[in-house]
Coordinates of C-alpha atoms in Angstrom, one line a residue:
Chain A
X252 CA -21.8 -20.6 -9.1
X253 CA -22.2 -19.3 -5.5
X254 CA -20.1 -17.2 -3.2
X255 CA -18.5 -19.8 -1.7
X256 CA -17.1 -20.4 -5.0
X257 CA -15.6 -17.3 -5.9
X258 CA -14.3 -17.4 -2.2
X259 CA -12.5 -20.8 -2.7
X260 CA -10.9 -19.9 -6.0
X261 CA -9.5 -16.5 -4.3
X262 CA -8.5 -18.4 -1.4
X263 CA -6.9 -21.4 -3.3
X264 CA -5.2 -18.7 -5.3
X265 CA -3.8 -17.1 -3.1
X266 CA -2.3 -20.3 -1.1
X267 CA -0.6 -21.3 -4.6
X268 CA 0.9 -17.9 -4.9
X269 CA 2.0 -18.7 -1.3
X270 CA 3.4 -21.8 -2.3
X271 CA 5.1 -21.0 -5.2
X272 CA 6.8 -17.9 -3.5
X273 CA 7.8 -19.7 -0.7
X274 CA 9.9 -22.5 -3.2
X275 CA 11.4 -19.6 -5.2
X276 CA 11.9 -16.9 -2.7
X277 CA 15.1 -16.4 0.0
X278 CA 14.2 -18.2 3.4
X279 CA 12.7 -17.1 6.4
X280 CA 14.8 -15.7 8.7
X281 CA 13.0 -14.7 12.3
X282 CA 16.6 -13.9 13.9
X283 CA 16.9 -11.6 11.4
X284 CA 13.5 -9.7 11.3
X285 CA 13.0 -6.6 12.8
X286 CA 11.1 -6.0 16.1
X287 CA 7.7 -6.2 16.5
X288 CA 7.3 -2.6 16.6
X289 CA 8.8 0.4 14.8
X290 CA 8.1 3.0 17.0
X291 CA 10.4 3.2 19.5
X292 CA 12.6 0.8 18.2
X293 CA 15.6 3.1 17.0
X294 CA 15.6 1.8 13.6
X295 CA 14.6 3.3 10.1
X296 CA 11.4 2.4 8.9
X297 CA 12.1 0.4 5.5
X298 CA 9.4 -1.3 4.3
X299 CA 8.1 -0.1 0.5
X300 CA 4.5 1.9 0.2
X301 CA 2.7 3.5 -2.6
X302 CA 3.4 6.8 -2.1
X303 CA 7.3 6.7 -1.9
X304 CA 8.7 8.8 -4.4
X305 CA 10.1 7.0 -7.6
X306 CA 14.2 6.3 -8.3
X307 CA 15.8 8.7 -10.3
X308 CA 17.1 7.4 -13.7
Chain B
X104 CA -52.2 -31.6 -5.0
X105 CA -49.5 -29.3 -5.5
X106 CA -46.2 -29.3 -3.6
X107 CA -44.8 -26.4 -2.3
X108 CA -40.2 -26.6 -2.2
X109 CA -39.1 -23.8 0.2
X110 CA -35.3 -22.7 0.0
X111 CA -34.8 -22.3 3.9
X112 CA -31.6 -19.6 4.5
X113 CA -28.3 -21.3 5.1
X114 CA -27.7 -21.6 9.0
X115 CA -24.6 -19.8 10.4
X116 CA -21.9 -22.1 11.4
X117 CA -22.0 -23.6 14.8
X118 CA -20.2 -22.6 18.0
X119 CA -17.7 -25.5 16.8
X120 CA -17.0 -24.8 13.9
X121 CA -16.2 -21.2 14.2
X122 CA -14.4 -22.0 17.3
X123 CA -11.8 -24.4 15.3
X124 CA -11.6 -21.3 12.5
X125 CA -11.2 -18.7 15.0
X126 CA -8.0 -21.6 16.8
X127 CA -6.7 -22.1 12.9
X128 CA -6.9 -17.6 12.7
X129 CA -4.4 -17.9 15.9
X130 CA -2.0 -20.5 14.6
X131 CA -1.8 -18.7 11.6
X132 CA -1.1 -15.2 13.0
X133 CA 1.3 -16.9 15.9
X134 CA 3.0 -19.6 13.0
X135 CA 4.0 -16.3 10.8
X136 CA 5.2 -14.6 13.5
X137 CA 7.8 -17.7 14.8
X138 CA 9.0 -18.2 11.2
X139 CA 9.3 -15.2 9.5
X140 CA 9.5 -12.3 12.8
X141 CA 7.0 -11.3 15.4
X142 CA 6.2 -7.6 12.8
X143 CA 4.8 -9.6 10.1
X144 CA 2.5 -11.8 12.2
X145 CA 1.2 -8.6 13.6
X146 CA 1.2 -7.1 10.1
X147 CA -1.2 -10.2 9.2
X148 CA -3.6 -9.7 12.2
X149 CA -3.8 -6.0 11.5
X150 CA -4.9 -6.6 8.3
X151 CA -7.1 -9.0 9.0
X152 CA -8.5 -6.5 11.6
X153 CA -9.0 -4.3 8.4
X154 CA -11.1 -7.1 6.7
X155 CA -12.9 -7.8 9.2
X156 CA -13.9 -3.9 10.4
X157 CA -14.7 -3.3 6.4
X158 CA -16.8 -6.7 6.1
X159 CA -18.1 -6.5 9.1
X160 CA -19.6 -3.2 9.2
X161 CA -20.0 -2.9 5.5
X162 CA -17.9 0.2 5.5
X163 CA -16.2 1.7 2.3
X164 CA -14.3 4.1 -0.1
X165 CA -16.5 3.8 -3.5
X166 CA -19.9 2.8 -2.0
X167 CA -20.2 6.6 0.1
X168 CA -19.1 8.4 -2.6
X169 CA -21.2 7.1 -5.2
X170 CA -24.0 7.7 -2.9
X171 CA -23.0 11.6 -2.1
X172 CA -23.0 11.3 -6.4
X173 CA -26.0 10.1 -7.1
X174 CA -27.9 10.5 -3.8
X175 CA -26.4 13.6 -2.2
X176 CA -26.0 10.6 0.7
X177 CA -23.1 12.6 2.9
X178 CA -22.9 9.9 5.4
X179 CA -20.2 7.9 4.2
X180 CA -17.7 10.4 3.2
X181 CA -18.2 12.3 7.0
X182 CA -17.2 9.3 7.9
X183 CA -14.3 8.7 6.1
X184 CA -13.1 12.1 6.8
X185 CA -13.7 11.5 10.6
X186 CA -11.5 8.4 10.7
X187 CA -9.1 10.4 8.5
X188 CA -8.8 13.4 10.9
X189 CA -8.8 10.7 13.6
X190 CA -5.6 9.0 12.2
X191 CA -4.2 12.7 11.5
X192 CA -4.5 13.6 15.2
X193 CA -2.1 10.7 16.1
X194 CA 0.1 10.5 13.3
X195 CA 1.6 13.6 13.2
X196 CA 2.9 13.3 16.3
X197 CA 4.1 10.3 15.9
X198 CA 6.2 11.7 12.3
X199 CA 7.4 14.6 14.1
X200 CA 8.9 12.8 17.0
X201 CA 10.1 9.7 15.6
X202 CA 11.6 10.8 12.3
X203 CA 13.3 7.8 11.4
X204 CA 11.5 5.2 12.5
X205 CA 7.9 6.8 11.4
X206 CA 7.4 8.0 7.7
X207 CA 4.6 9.5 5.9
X208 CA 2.9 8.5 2.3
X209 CA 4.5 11.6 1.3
X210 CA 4.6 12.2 -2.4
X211 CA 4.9 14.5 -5.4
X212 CA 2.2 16.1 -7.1
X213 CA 2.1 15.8 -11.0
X214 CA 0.3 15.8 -14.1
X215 CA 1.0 12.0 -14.3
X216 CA -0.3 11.4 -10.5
X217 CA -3.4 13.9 -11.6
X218 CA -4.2 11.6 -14.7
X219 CA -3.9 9.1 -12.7
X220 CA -5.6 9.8 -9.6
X221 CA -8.9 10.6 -11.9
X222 CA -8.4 7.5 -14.4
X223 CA -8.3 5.5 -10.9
X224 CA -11.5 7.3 -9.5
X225 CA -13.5 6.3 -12.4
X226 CA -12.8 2.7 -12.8
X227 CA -13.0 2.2 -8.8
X228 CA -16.6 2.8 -9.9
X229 CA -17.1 0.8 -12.5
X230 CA -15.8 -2.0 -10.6
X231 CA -17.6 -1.0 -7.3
X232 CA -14.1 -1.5 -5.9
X233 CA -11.2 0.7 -4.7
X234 CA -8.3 -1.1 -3.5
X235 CA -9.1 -2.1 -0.3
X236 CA -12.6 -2.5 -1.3
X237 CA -11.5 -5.0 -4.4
X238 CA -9.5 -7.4 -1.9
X239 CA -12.5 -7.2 0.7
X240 CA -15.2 -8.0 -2.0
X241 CA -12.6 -10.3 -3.7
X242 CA -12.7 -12.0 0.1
X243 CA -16.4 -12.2 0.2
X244 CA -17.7 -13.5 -2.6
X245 CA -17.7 -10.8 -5.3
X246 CA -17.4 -12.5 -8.8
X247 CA -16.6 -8.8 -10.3
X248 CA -13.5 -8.2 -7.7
X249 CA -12.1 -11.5 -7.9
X250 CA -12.1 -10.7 -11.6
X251 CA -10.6 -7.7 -11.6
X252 CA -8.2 -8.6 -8.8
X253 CA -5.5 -10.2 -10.9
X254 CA -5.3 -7.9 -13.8
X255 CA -5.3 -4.7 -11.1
X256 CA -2.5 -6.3 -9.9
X257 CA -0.7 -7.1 -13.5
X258 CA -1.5 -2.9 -13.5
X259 CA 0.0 -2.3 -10.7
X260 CA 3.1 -3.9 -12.0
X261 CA 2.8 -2.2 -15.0
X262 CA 2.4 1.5 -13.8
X263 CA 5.5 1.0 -11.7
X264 CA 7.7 -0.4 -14.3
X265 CA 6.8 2.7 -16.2
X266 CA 6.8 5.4 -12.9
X267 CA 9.7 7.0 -13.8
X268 CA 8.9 8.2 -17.4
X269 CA 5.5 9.1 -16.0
X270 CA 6.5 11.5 -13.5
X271 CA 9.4 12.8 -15.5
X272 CA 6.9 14.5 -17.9
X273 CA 6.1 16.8 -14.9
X274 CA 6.2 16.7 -11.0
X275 CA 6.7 19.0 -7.9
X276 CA 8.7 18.4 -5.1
X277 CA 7.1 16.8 -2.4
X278 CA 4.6 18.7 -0.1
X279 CA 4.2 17.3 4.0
X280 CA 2.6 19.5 6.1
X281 CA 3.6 18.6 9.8
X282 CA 3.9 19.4 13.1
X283 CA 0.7 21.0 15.2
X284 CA 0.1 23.8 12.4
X285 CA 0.3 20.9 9.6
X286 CA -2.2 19.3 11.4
X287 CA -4.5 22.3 12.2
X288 CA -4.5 23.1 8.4
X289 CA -5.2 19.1 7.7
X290 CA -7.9 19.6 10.0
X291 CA -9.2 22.7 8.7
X292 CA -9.4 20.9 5.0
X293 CA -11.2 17.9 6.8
X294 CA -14.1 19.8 8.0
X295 CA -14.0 22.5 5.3
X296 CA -14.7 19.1 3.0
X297 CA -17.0 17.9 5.6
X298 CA -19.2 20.9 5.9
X299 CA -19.4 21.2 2.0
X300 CA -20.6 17.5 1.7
X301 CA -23.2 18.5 4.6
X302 CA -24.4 22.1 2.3
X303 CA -24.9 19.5 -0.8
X304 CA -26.1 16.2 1.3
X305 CA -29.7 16.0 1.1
X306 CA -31.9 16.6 4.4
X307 CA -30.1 14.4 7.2
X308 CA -27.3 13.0 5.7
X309 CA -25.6 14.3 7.4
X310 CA -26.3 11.9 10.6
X311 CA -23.5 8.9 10.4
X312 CA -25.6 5.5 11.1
X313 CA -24.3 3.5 14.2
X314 CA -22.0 0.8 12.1
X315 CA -20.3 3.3 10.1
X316 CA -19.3 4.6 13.8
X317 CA -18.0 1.6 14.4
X318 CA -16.0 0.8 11.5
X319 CA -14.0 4.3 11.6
X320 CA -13.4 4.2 14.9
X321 CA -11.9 0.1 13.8
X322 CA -10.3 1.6 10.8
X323 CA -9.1 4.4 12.6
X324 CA -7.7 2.4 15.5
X325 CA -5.9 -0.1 12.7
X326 CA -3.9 2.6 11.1
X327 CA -2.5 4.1 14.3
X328 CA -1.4 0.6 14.9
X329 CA -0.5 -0.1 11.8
X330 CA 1.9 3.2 11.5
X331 CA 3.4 1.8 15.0
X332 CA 4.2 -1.7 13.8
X333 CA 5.3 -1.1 10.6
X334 CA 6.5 2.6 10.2
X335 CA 4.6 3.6 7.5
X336 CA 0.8 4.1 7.2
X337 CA -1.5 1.3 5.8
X338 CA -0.8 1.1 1.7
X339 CA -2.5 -1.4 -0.3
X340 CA -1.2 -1.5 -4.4
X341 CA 2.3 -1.9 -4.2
X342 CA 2.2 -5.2 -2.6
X343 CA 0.0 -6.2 -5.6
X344 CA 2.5 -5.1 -8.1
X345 CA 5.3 -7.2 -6.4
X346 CA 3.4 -10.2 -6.8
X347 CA 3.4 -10.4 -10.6
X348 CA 7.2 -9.3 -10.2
X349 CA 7.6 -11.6 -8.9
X350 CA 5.9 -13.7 -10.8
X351 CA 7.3 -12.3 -13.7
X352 CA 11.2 -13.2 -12.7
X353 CA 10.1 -16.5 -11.3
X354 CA 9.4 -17.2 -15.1
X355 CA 12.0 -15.8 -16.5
X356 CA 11.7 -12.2 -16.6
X357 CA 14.7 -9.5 -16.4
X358 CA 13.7 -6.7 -15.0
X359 CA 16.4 -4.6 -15.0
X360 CA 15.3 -2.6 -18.0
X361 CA 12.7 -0.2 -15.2
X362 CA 14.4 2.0 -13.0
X363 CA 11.6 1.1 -10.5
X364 CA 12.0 -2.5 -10.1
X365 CA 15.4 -2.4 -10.6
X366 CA 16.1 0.1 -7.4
X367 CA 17.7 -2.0 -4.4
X368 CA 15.1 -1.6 -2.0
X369 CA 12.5 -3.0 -5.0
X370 CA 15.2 -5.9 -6.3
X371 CA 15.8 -7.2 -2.7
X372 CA 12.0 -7.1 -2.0
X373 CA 11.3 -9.3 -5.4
X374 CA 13.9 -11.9 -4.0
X375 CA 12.6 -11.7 -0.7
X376 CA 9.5 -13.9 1.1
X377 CA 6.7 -12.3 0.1
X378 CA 5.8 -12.6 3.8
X379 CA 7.9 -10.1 5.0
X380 CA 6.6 -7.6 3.0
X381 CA 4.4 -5.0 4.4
X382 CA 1.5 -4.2 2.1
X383 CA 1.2 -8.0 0.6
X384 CA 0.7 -8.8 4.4
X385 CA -2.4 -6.5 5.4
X386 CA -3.7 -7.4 1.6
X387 CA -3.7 -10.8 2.4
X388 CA -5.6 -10.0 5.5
X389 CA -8.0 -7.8 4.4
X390 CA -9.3 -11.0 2.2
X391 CA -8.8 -13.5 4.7
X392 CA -10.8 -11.4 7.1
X393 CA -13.5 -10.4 4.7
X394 CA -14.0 -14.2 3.9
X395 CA -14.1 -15.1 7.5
X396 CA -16.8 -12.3 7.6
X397 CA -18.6 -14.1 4.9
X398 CA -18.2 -17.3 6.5
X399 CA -19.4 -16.3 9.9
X400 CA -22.6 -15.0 8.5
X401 CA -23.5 -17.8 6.1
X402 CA -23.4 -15.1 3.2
X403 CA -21.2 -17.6 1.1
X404 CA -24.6 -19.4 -0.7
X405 CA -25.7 -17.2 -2.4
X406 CA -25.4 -16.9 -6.3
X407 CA -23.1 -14.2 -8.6
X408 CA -24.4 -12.0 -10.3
X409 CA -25.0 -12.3 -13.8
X410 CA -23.7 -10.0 -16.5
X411 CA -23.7 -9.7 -19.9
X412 CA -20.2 -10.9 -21.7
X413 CA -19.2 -7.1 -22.3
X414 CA -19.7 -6.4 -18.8
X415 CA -16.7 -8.9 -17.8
X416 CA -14.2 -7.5 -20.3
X417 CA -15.1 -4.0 -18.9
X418 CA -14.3 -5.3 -15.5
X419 CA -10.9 -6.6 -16.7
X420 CA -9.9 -3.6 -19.0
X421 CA -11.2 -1.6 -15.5
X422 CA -8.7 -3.8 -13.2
X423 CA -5.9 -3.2 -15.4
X424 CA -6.7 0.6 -15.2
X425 CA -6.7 0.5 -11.6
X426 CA -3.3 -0.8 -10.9
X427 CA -1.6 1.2 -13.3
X428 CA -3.4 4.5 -12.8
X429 CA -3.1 3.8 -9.0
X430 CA 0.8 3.6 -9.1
X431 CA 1.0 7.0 -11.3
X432 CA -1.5 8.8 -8.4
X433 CA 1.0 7.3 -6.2
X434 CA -1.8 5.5 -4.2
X435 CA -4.9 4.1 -4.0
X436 CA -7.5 5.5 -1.7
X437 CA -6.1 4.2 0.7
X438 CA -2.1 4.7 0.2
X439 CA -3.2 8.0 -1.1
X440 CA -6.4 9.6 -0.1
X441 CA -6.4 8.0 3.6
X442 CA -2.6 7.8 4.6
X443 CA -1.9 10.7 2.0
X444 CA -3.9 13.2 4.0
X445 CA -3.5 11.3 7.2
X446 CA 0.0 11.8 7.2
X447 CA 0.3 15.4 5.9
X448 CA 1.3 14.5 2.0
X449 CA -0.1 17.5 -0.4
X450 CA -0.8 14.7 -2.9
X451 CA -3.8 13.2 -1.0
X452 CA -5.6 16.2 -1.5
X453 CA -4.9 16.8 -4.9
X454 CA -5.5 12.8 -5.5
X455 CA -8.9 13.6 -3.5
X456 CA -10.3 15.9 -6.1
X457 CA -8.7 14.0 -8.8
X458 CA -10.4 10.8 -8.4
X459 CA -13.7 12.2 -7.1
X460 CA -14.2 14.1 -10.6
X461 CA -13.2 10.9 -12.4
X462 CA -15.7 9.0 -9.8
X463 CA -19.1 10.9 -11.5
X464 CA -17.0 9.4 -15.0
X465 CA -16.8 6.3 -13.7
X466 CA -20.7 6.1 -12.6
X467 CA -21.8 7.1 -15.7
X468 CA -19.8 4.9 -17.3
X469 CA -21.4 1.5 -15.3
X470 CA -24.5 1.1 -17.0
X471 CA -23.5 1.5 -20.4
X472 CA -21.4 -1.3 -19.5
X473 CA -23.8 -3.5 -18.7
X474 CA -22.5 -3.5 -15.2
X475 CA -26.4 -2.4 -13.8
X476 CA -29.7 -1.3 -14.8
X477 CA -29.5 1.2 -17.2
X478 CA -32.6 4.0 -16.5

């Protein structure tokens, strides 16, 4: 087993994920989507990171 | 007679070839950013970007400090800390005049995120892979990181259905420094760090080789961009723990027993495309571009490496650890150590320590696990 192999599986993995989340998940909505950048743009920044603090009980 | 078979290297792919790639790289980026919004296809290329710099100029987290470890190397972590202070420079700023639309990875110090932080440090060593550095070695090849990959993310899942219990047995408000005396005392700690790696490098190690120039200055240049774009520094682990949740519900799974996964923001984002999320975007990158990396340089023949049988279930038990303990430290070293003490969070410093501690654990613990020569 080479390299290329382990590559391929990862890859190939992580296109089913892709797949599979695209059948089950809510559509794509680009009209809907926040600019392209943050900064500047007036809006709160929403997206979810590591480091945010958890939700109380 | 005797006949001599020579194994000639593989050749690089042609102009052609990496030509076609480099068009299919382009669609890709421009595709995601016509169907799902122009922020996630830049999302993609920026983590890409941080693929390739990693990759491309070999550049790590675990690699330098198991080298300051065992060789008293101090190249690597200067560098580090350089791109830190470099990201620092611009990002607080940006946090103090653009409140809203700018956050930090601010979080609380605890005993849980303590634990966690040095539980996290040691099995990035035994693995050979933080969490940036198990996606990129995941994306080039590495038989032990594409191992570990799935179960660090079945971790990561774990340790944030169970955050809230963790931190409830003890945790401090949350510490930001900011504004231009924040940043002189981030700063400060950079170099004080720095200039205590240089009095226990060895002789020279002090001088940073040419590539690891270039990748913080890459690195570096990716964050600032990345805190622009998406309004919050670069984070790597939850986007691996939504993946198995979502996973999890797609077969069934309720989820409303954790406070974490249950919280709005979390239950929208399980329901959501998983390509409008920001950290399962630049993760996705970071092992496309690592494999394009591999690609480009014909690195993809070669063979795995071989381990002993106890050697893989170390590397699973280790990828498990390093999901969950990296959602208790509240970050990887990236989400934590990096953007932590990039964006002025007290926790990144505390995580720092933490996870360096349990890194001289974790190297101790790799050959006894059959994971390298044991001397």
């Amino acid at each position: 087993m080479t390299r290329g192999h382990v590559v391929f599986i990862t890859l190939l993995g992580m296109a089913v994920f892709l797949g599979l989340d695209f059948a089950n998940s809510e559509p794509l909505n680009p009209y809907g989507a926040p600019p392209l950048m943050s900064l500047g743009s007036g809006l709160a920044a929403t997206g979810a990171h590591c480091a945010a603090p958890p939700p109380s009980k | 007679m005797s006949t001599t078979t020579t194994t000639l290297p593989p050749s690089p792919p042609g102009f052609m070839s990496r030509s076609l790639v480099l068009a299919g790289v382009a669609i890709l980026i421009l595709g995601l950013a016509m169907a799902a919004g122009p922020r996630y296809g830049a999302l993609l290329a920026i983590g890409m970007g941080f693929g390739l710099a990693l990759e491309g100029f070999r550049f790590g987290f675990t690699g330098p400090w198991r080298r300051m470890i065992l060789h008293r190397d101090a190249s690597g972590l200067l560098a580090q800390l350089i791109c830190i202070a470099i990201v620092a420079m611009f990002a607080f700023p940006m946090i103090a005049n653009n409140g809203a639309e700018i956050k930090g990875a601010h979080a609380p110090i605890g005993l849980a995120m303590i634990g966690g932080a040095f539980v996290f440090g040691a099995s990035m060593q035994i693995v050979m892979g933080c969490g940036s550095g198990t996606l990129v070695n995941a994306g080039s090849g590495n038989a032990v990181a594409a191992l570990a990959l799935p179960f660090f993310a079945i971790g990561s899942f774990g340790g944030a259905y169970h955050l809230t219990w963790w931190t409830s047995l003890g945790s401090l408000p949350v510490v930001a420094l900011g504004g231009t005396s924040g940043l002189a005392i981030t700063l400060a700690g950079l170099a004080a760090i720095a200039l205590v790696a240089i009095w226990l490098g060895a002789k020279d190690s002090w001088r940073i080789p040419r590539r690891y120039w270039l990748a913080l200055a890459a690195l570096a240049a990716l964050a600032i961009l990345h805190l622009a774009v998406a309004g919050q520094p670069w984070g790597v682990v939850y986007g691996l723990g939504l993946w198995v949740a979502k996973g999890a519900v797609a077969l069934g799974a309720d989820l409303s027993g954790s406070p974490f996964w249950s919280a709005p923001g979390n239950a929208e984002r399980v329901v959501s495309s998983v390509l409008t999320d920001v950290t399962s975007l630049t993760d996705f990158g970071l092992i496309f571009g690592a494999a394009l990396v591999a690609w480009w340089r014909a690195g993809l023949g070669s063979p795995i490496g071989v381990y002993p049988a106890r050697a893989w279930v170390a590397v699973i038990i280790a990828g498990l650890f390093l999901g969950y303990s990296s959602r208790l430290a509240f970050g990887c070293n990236i989400g934590a150590f990096f953007s932590g003490i990039g964006t002025g969070s007290a926790h990144g410093w505390v995580w720092f320590v933490a996870a360096f501690a349990g890194s001289w654990v974790g190297i101790k613990l790799r050959p006894l696990l059959g994971l390298e020569a044991r001397s």
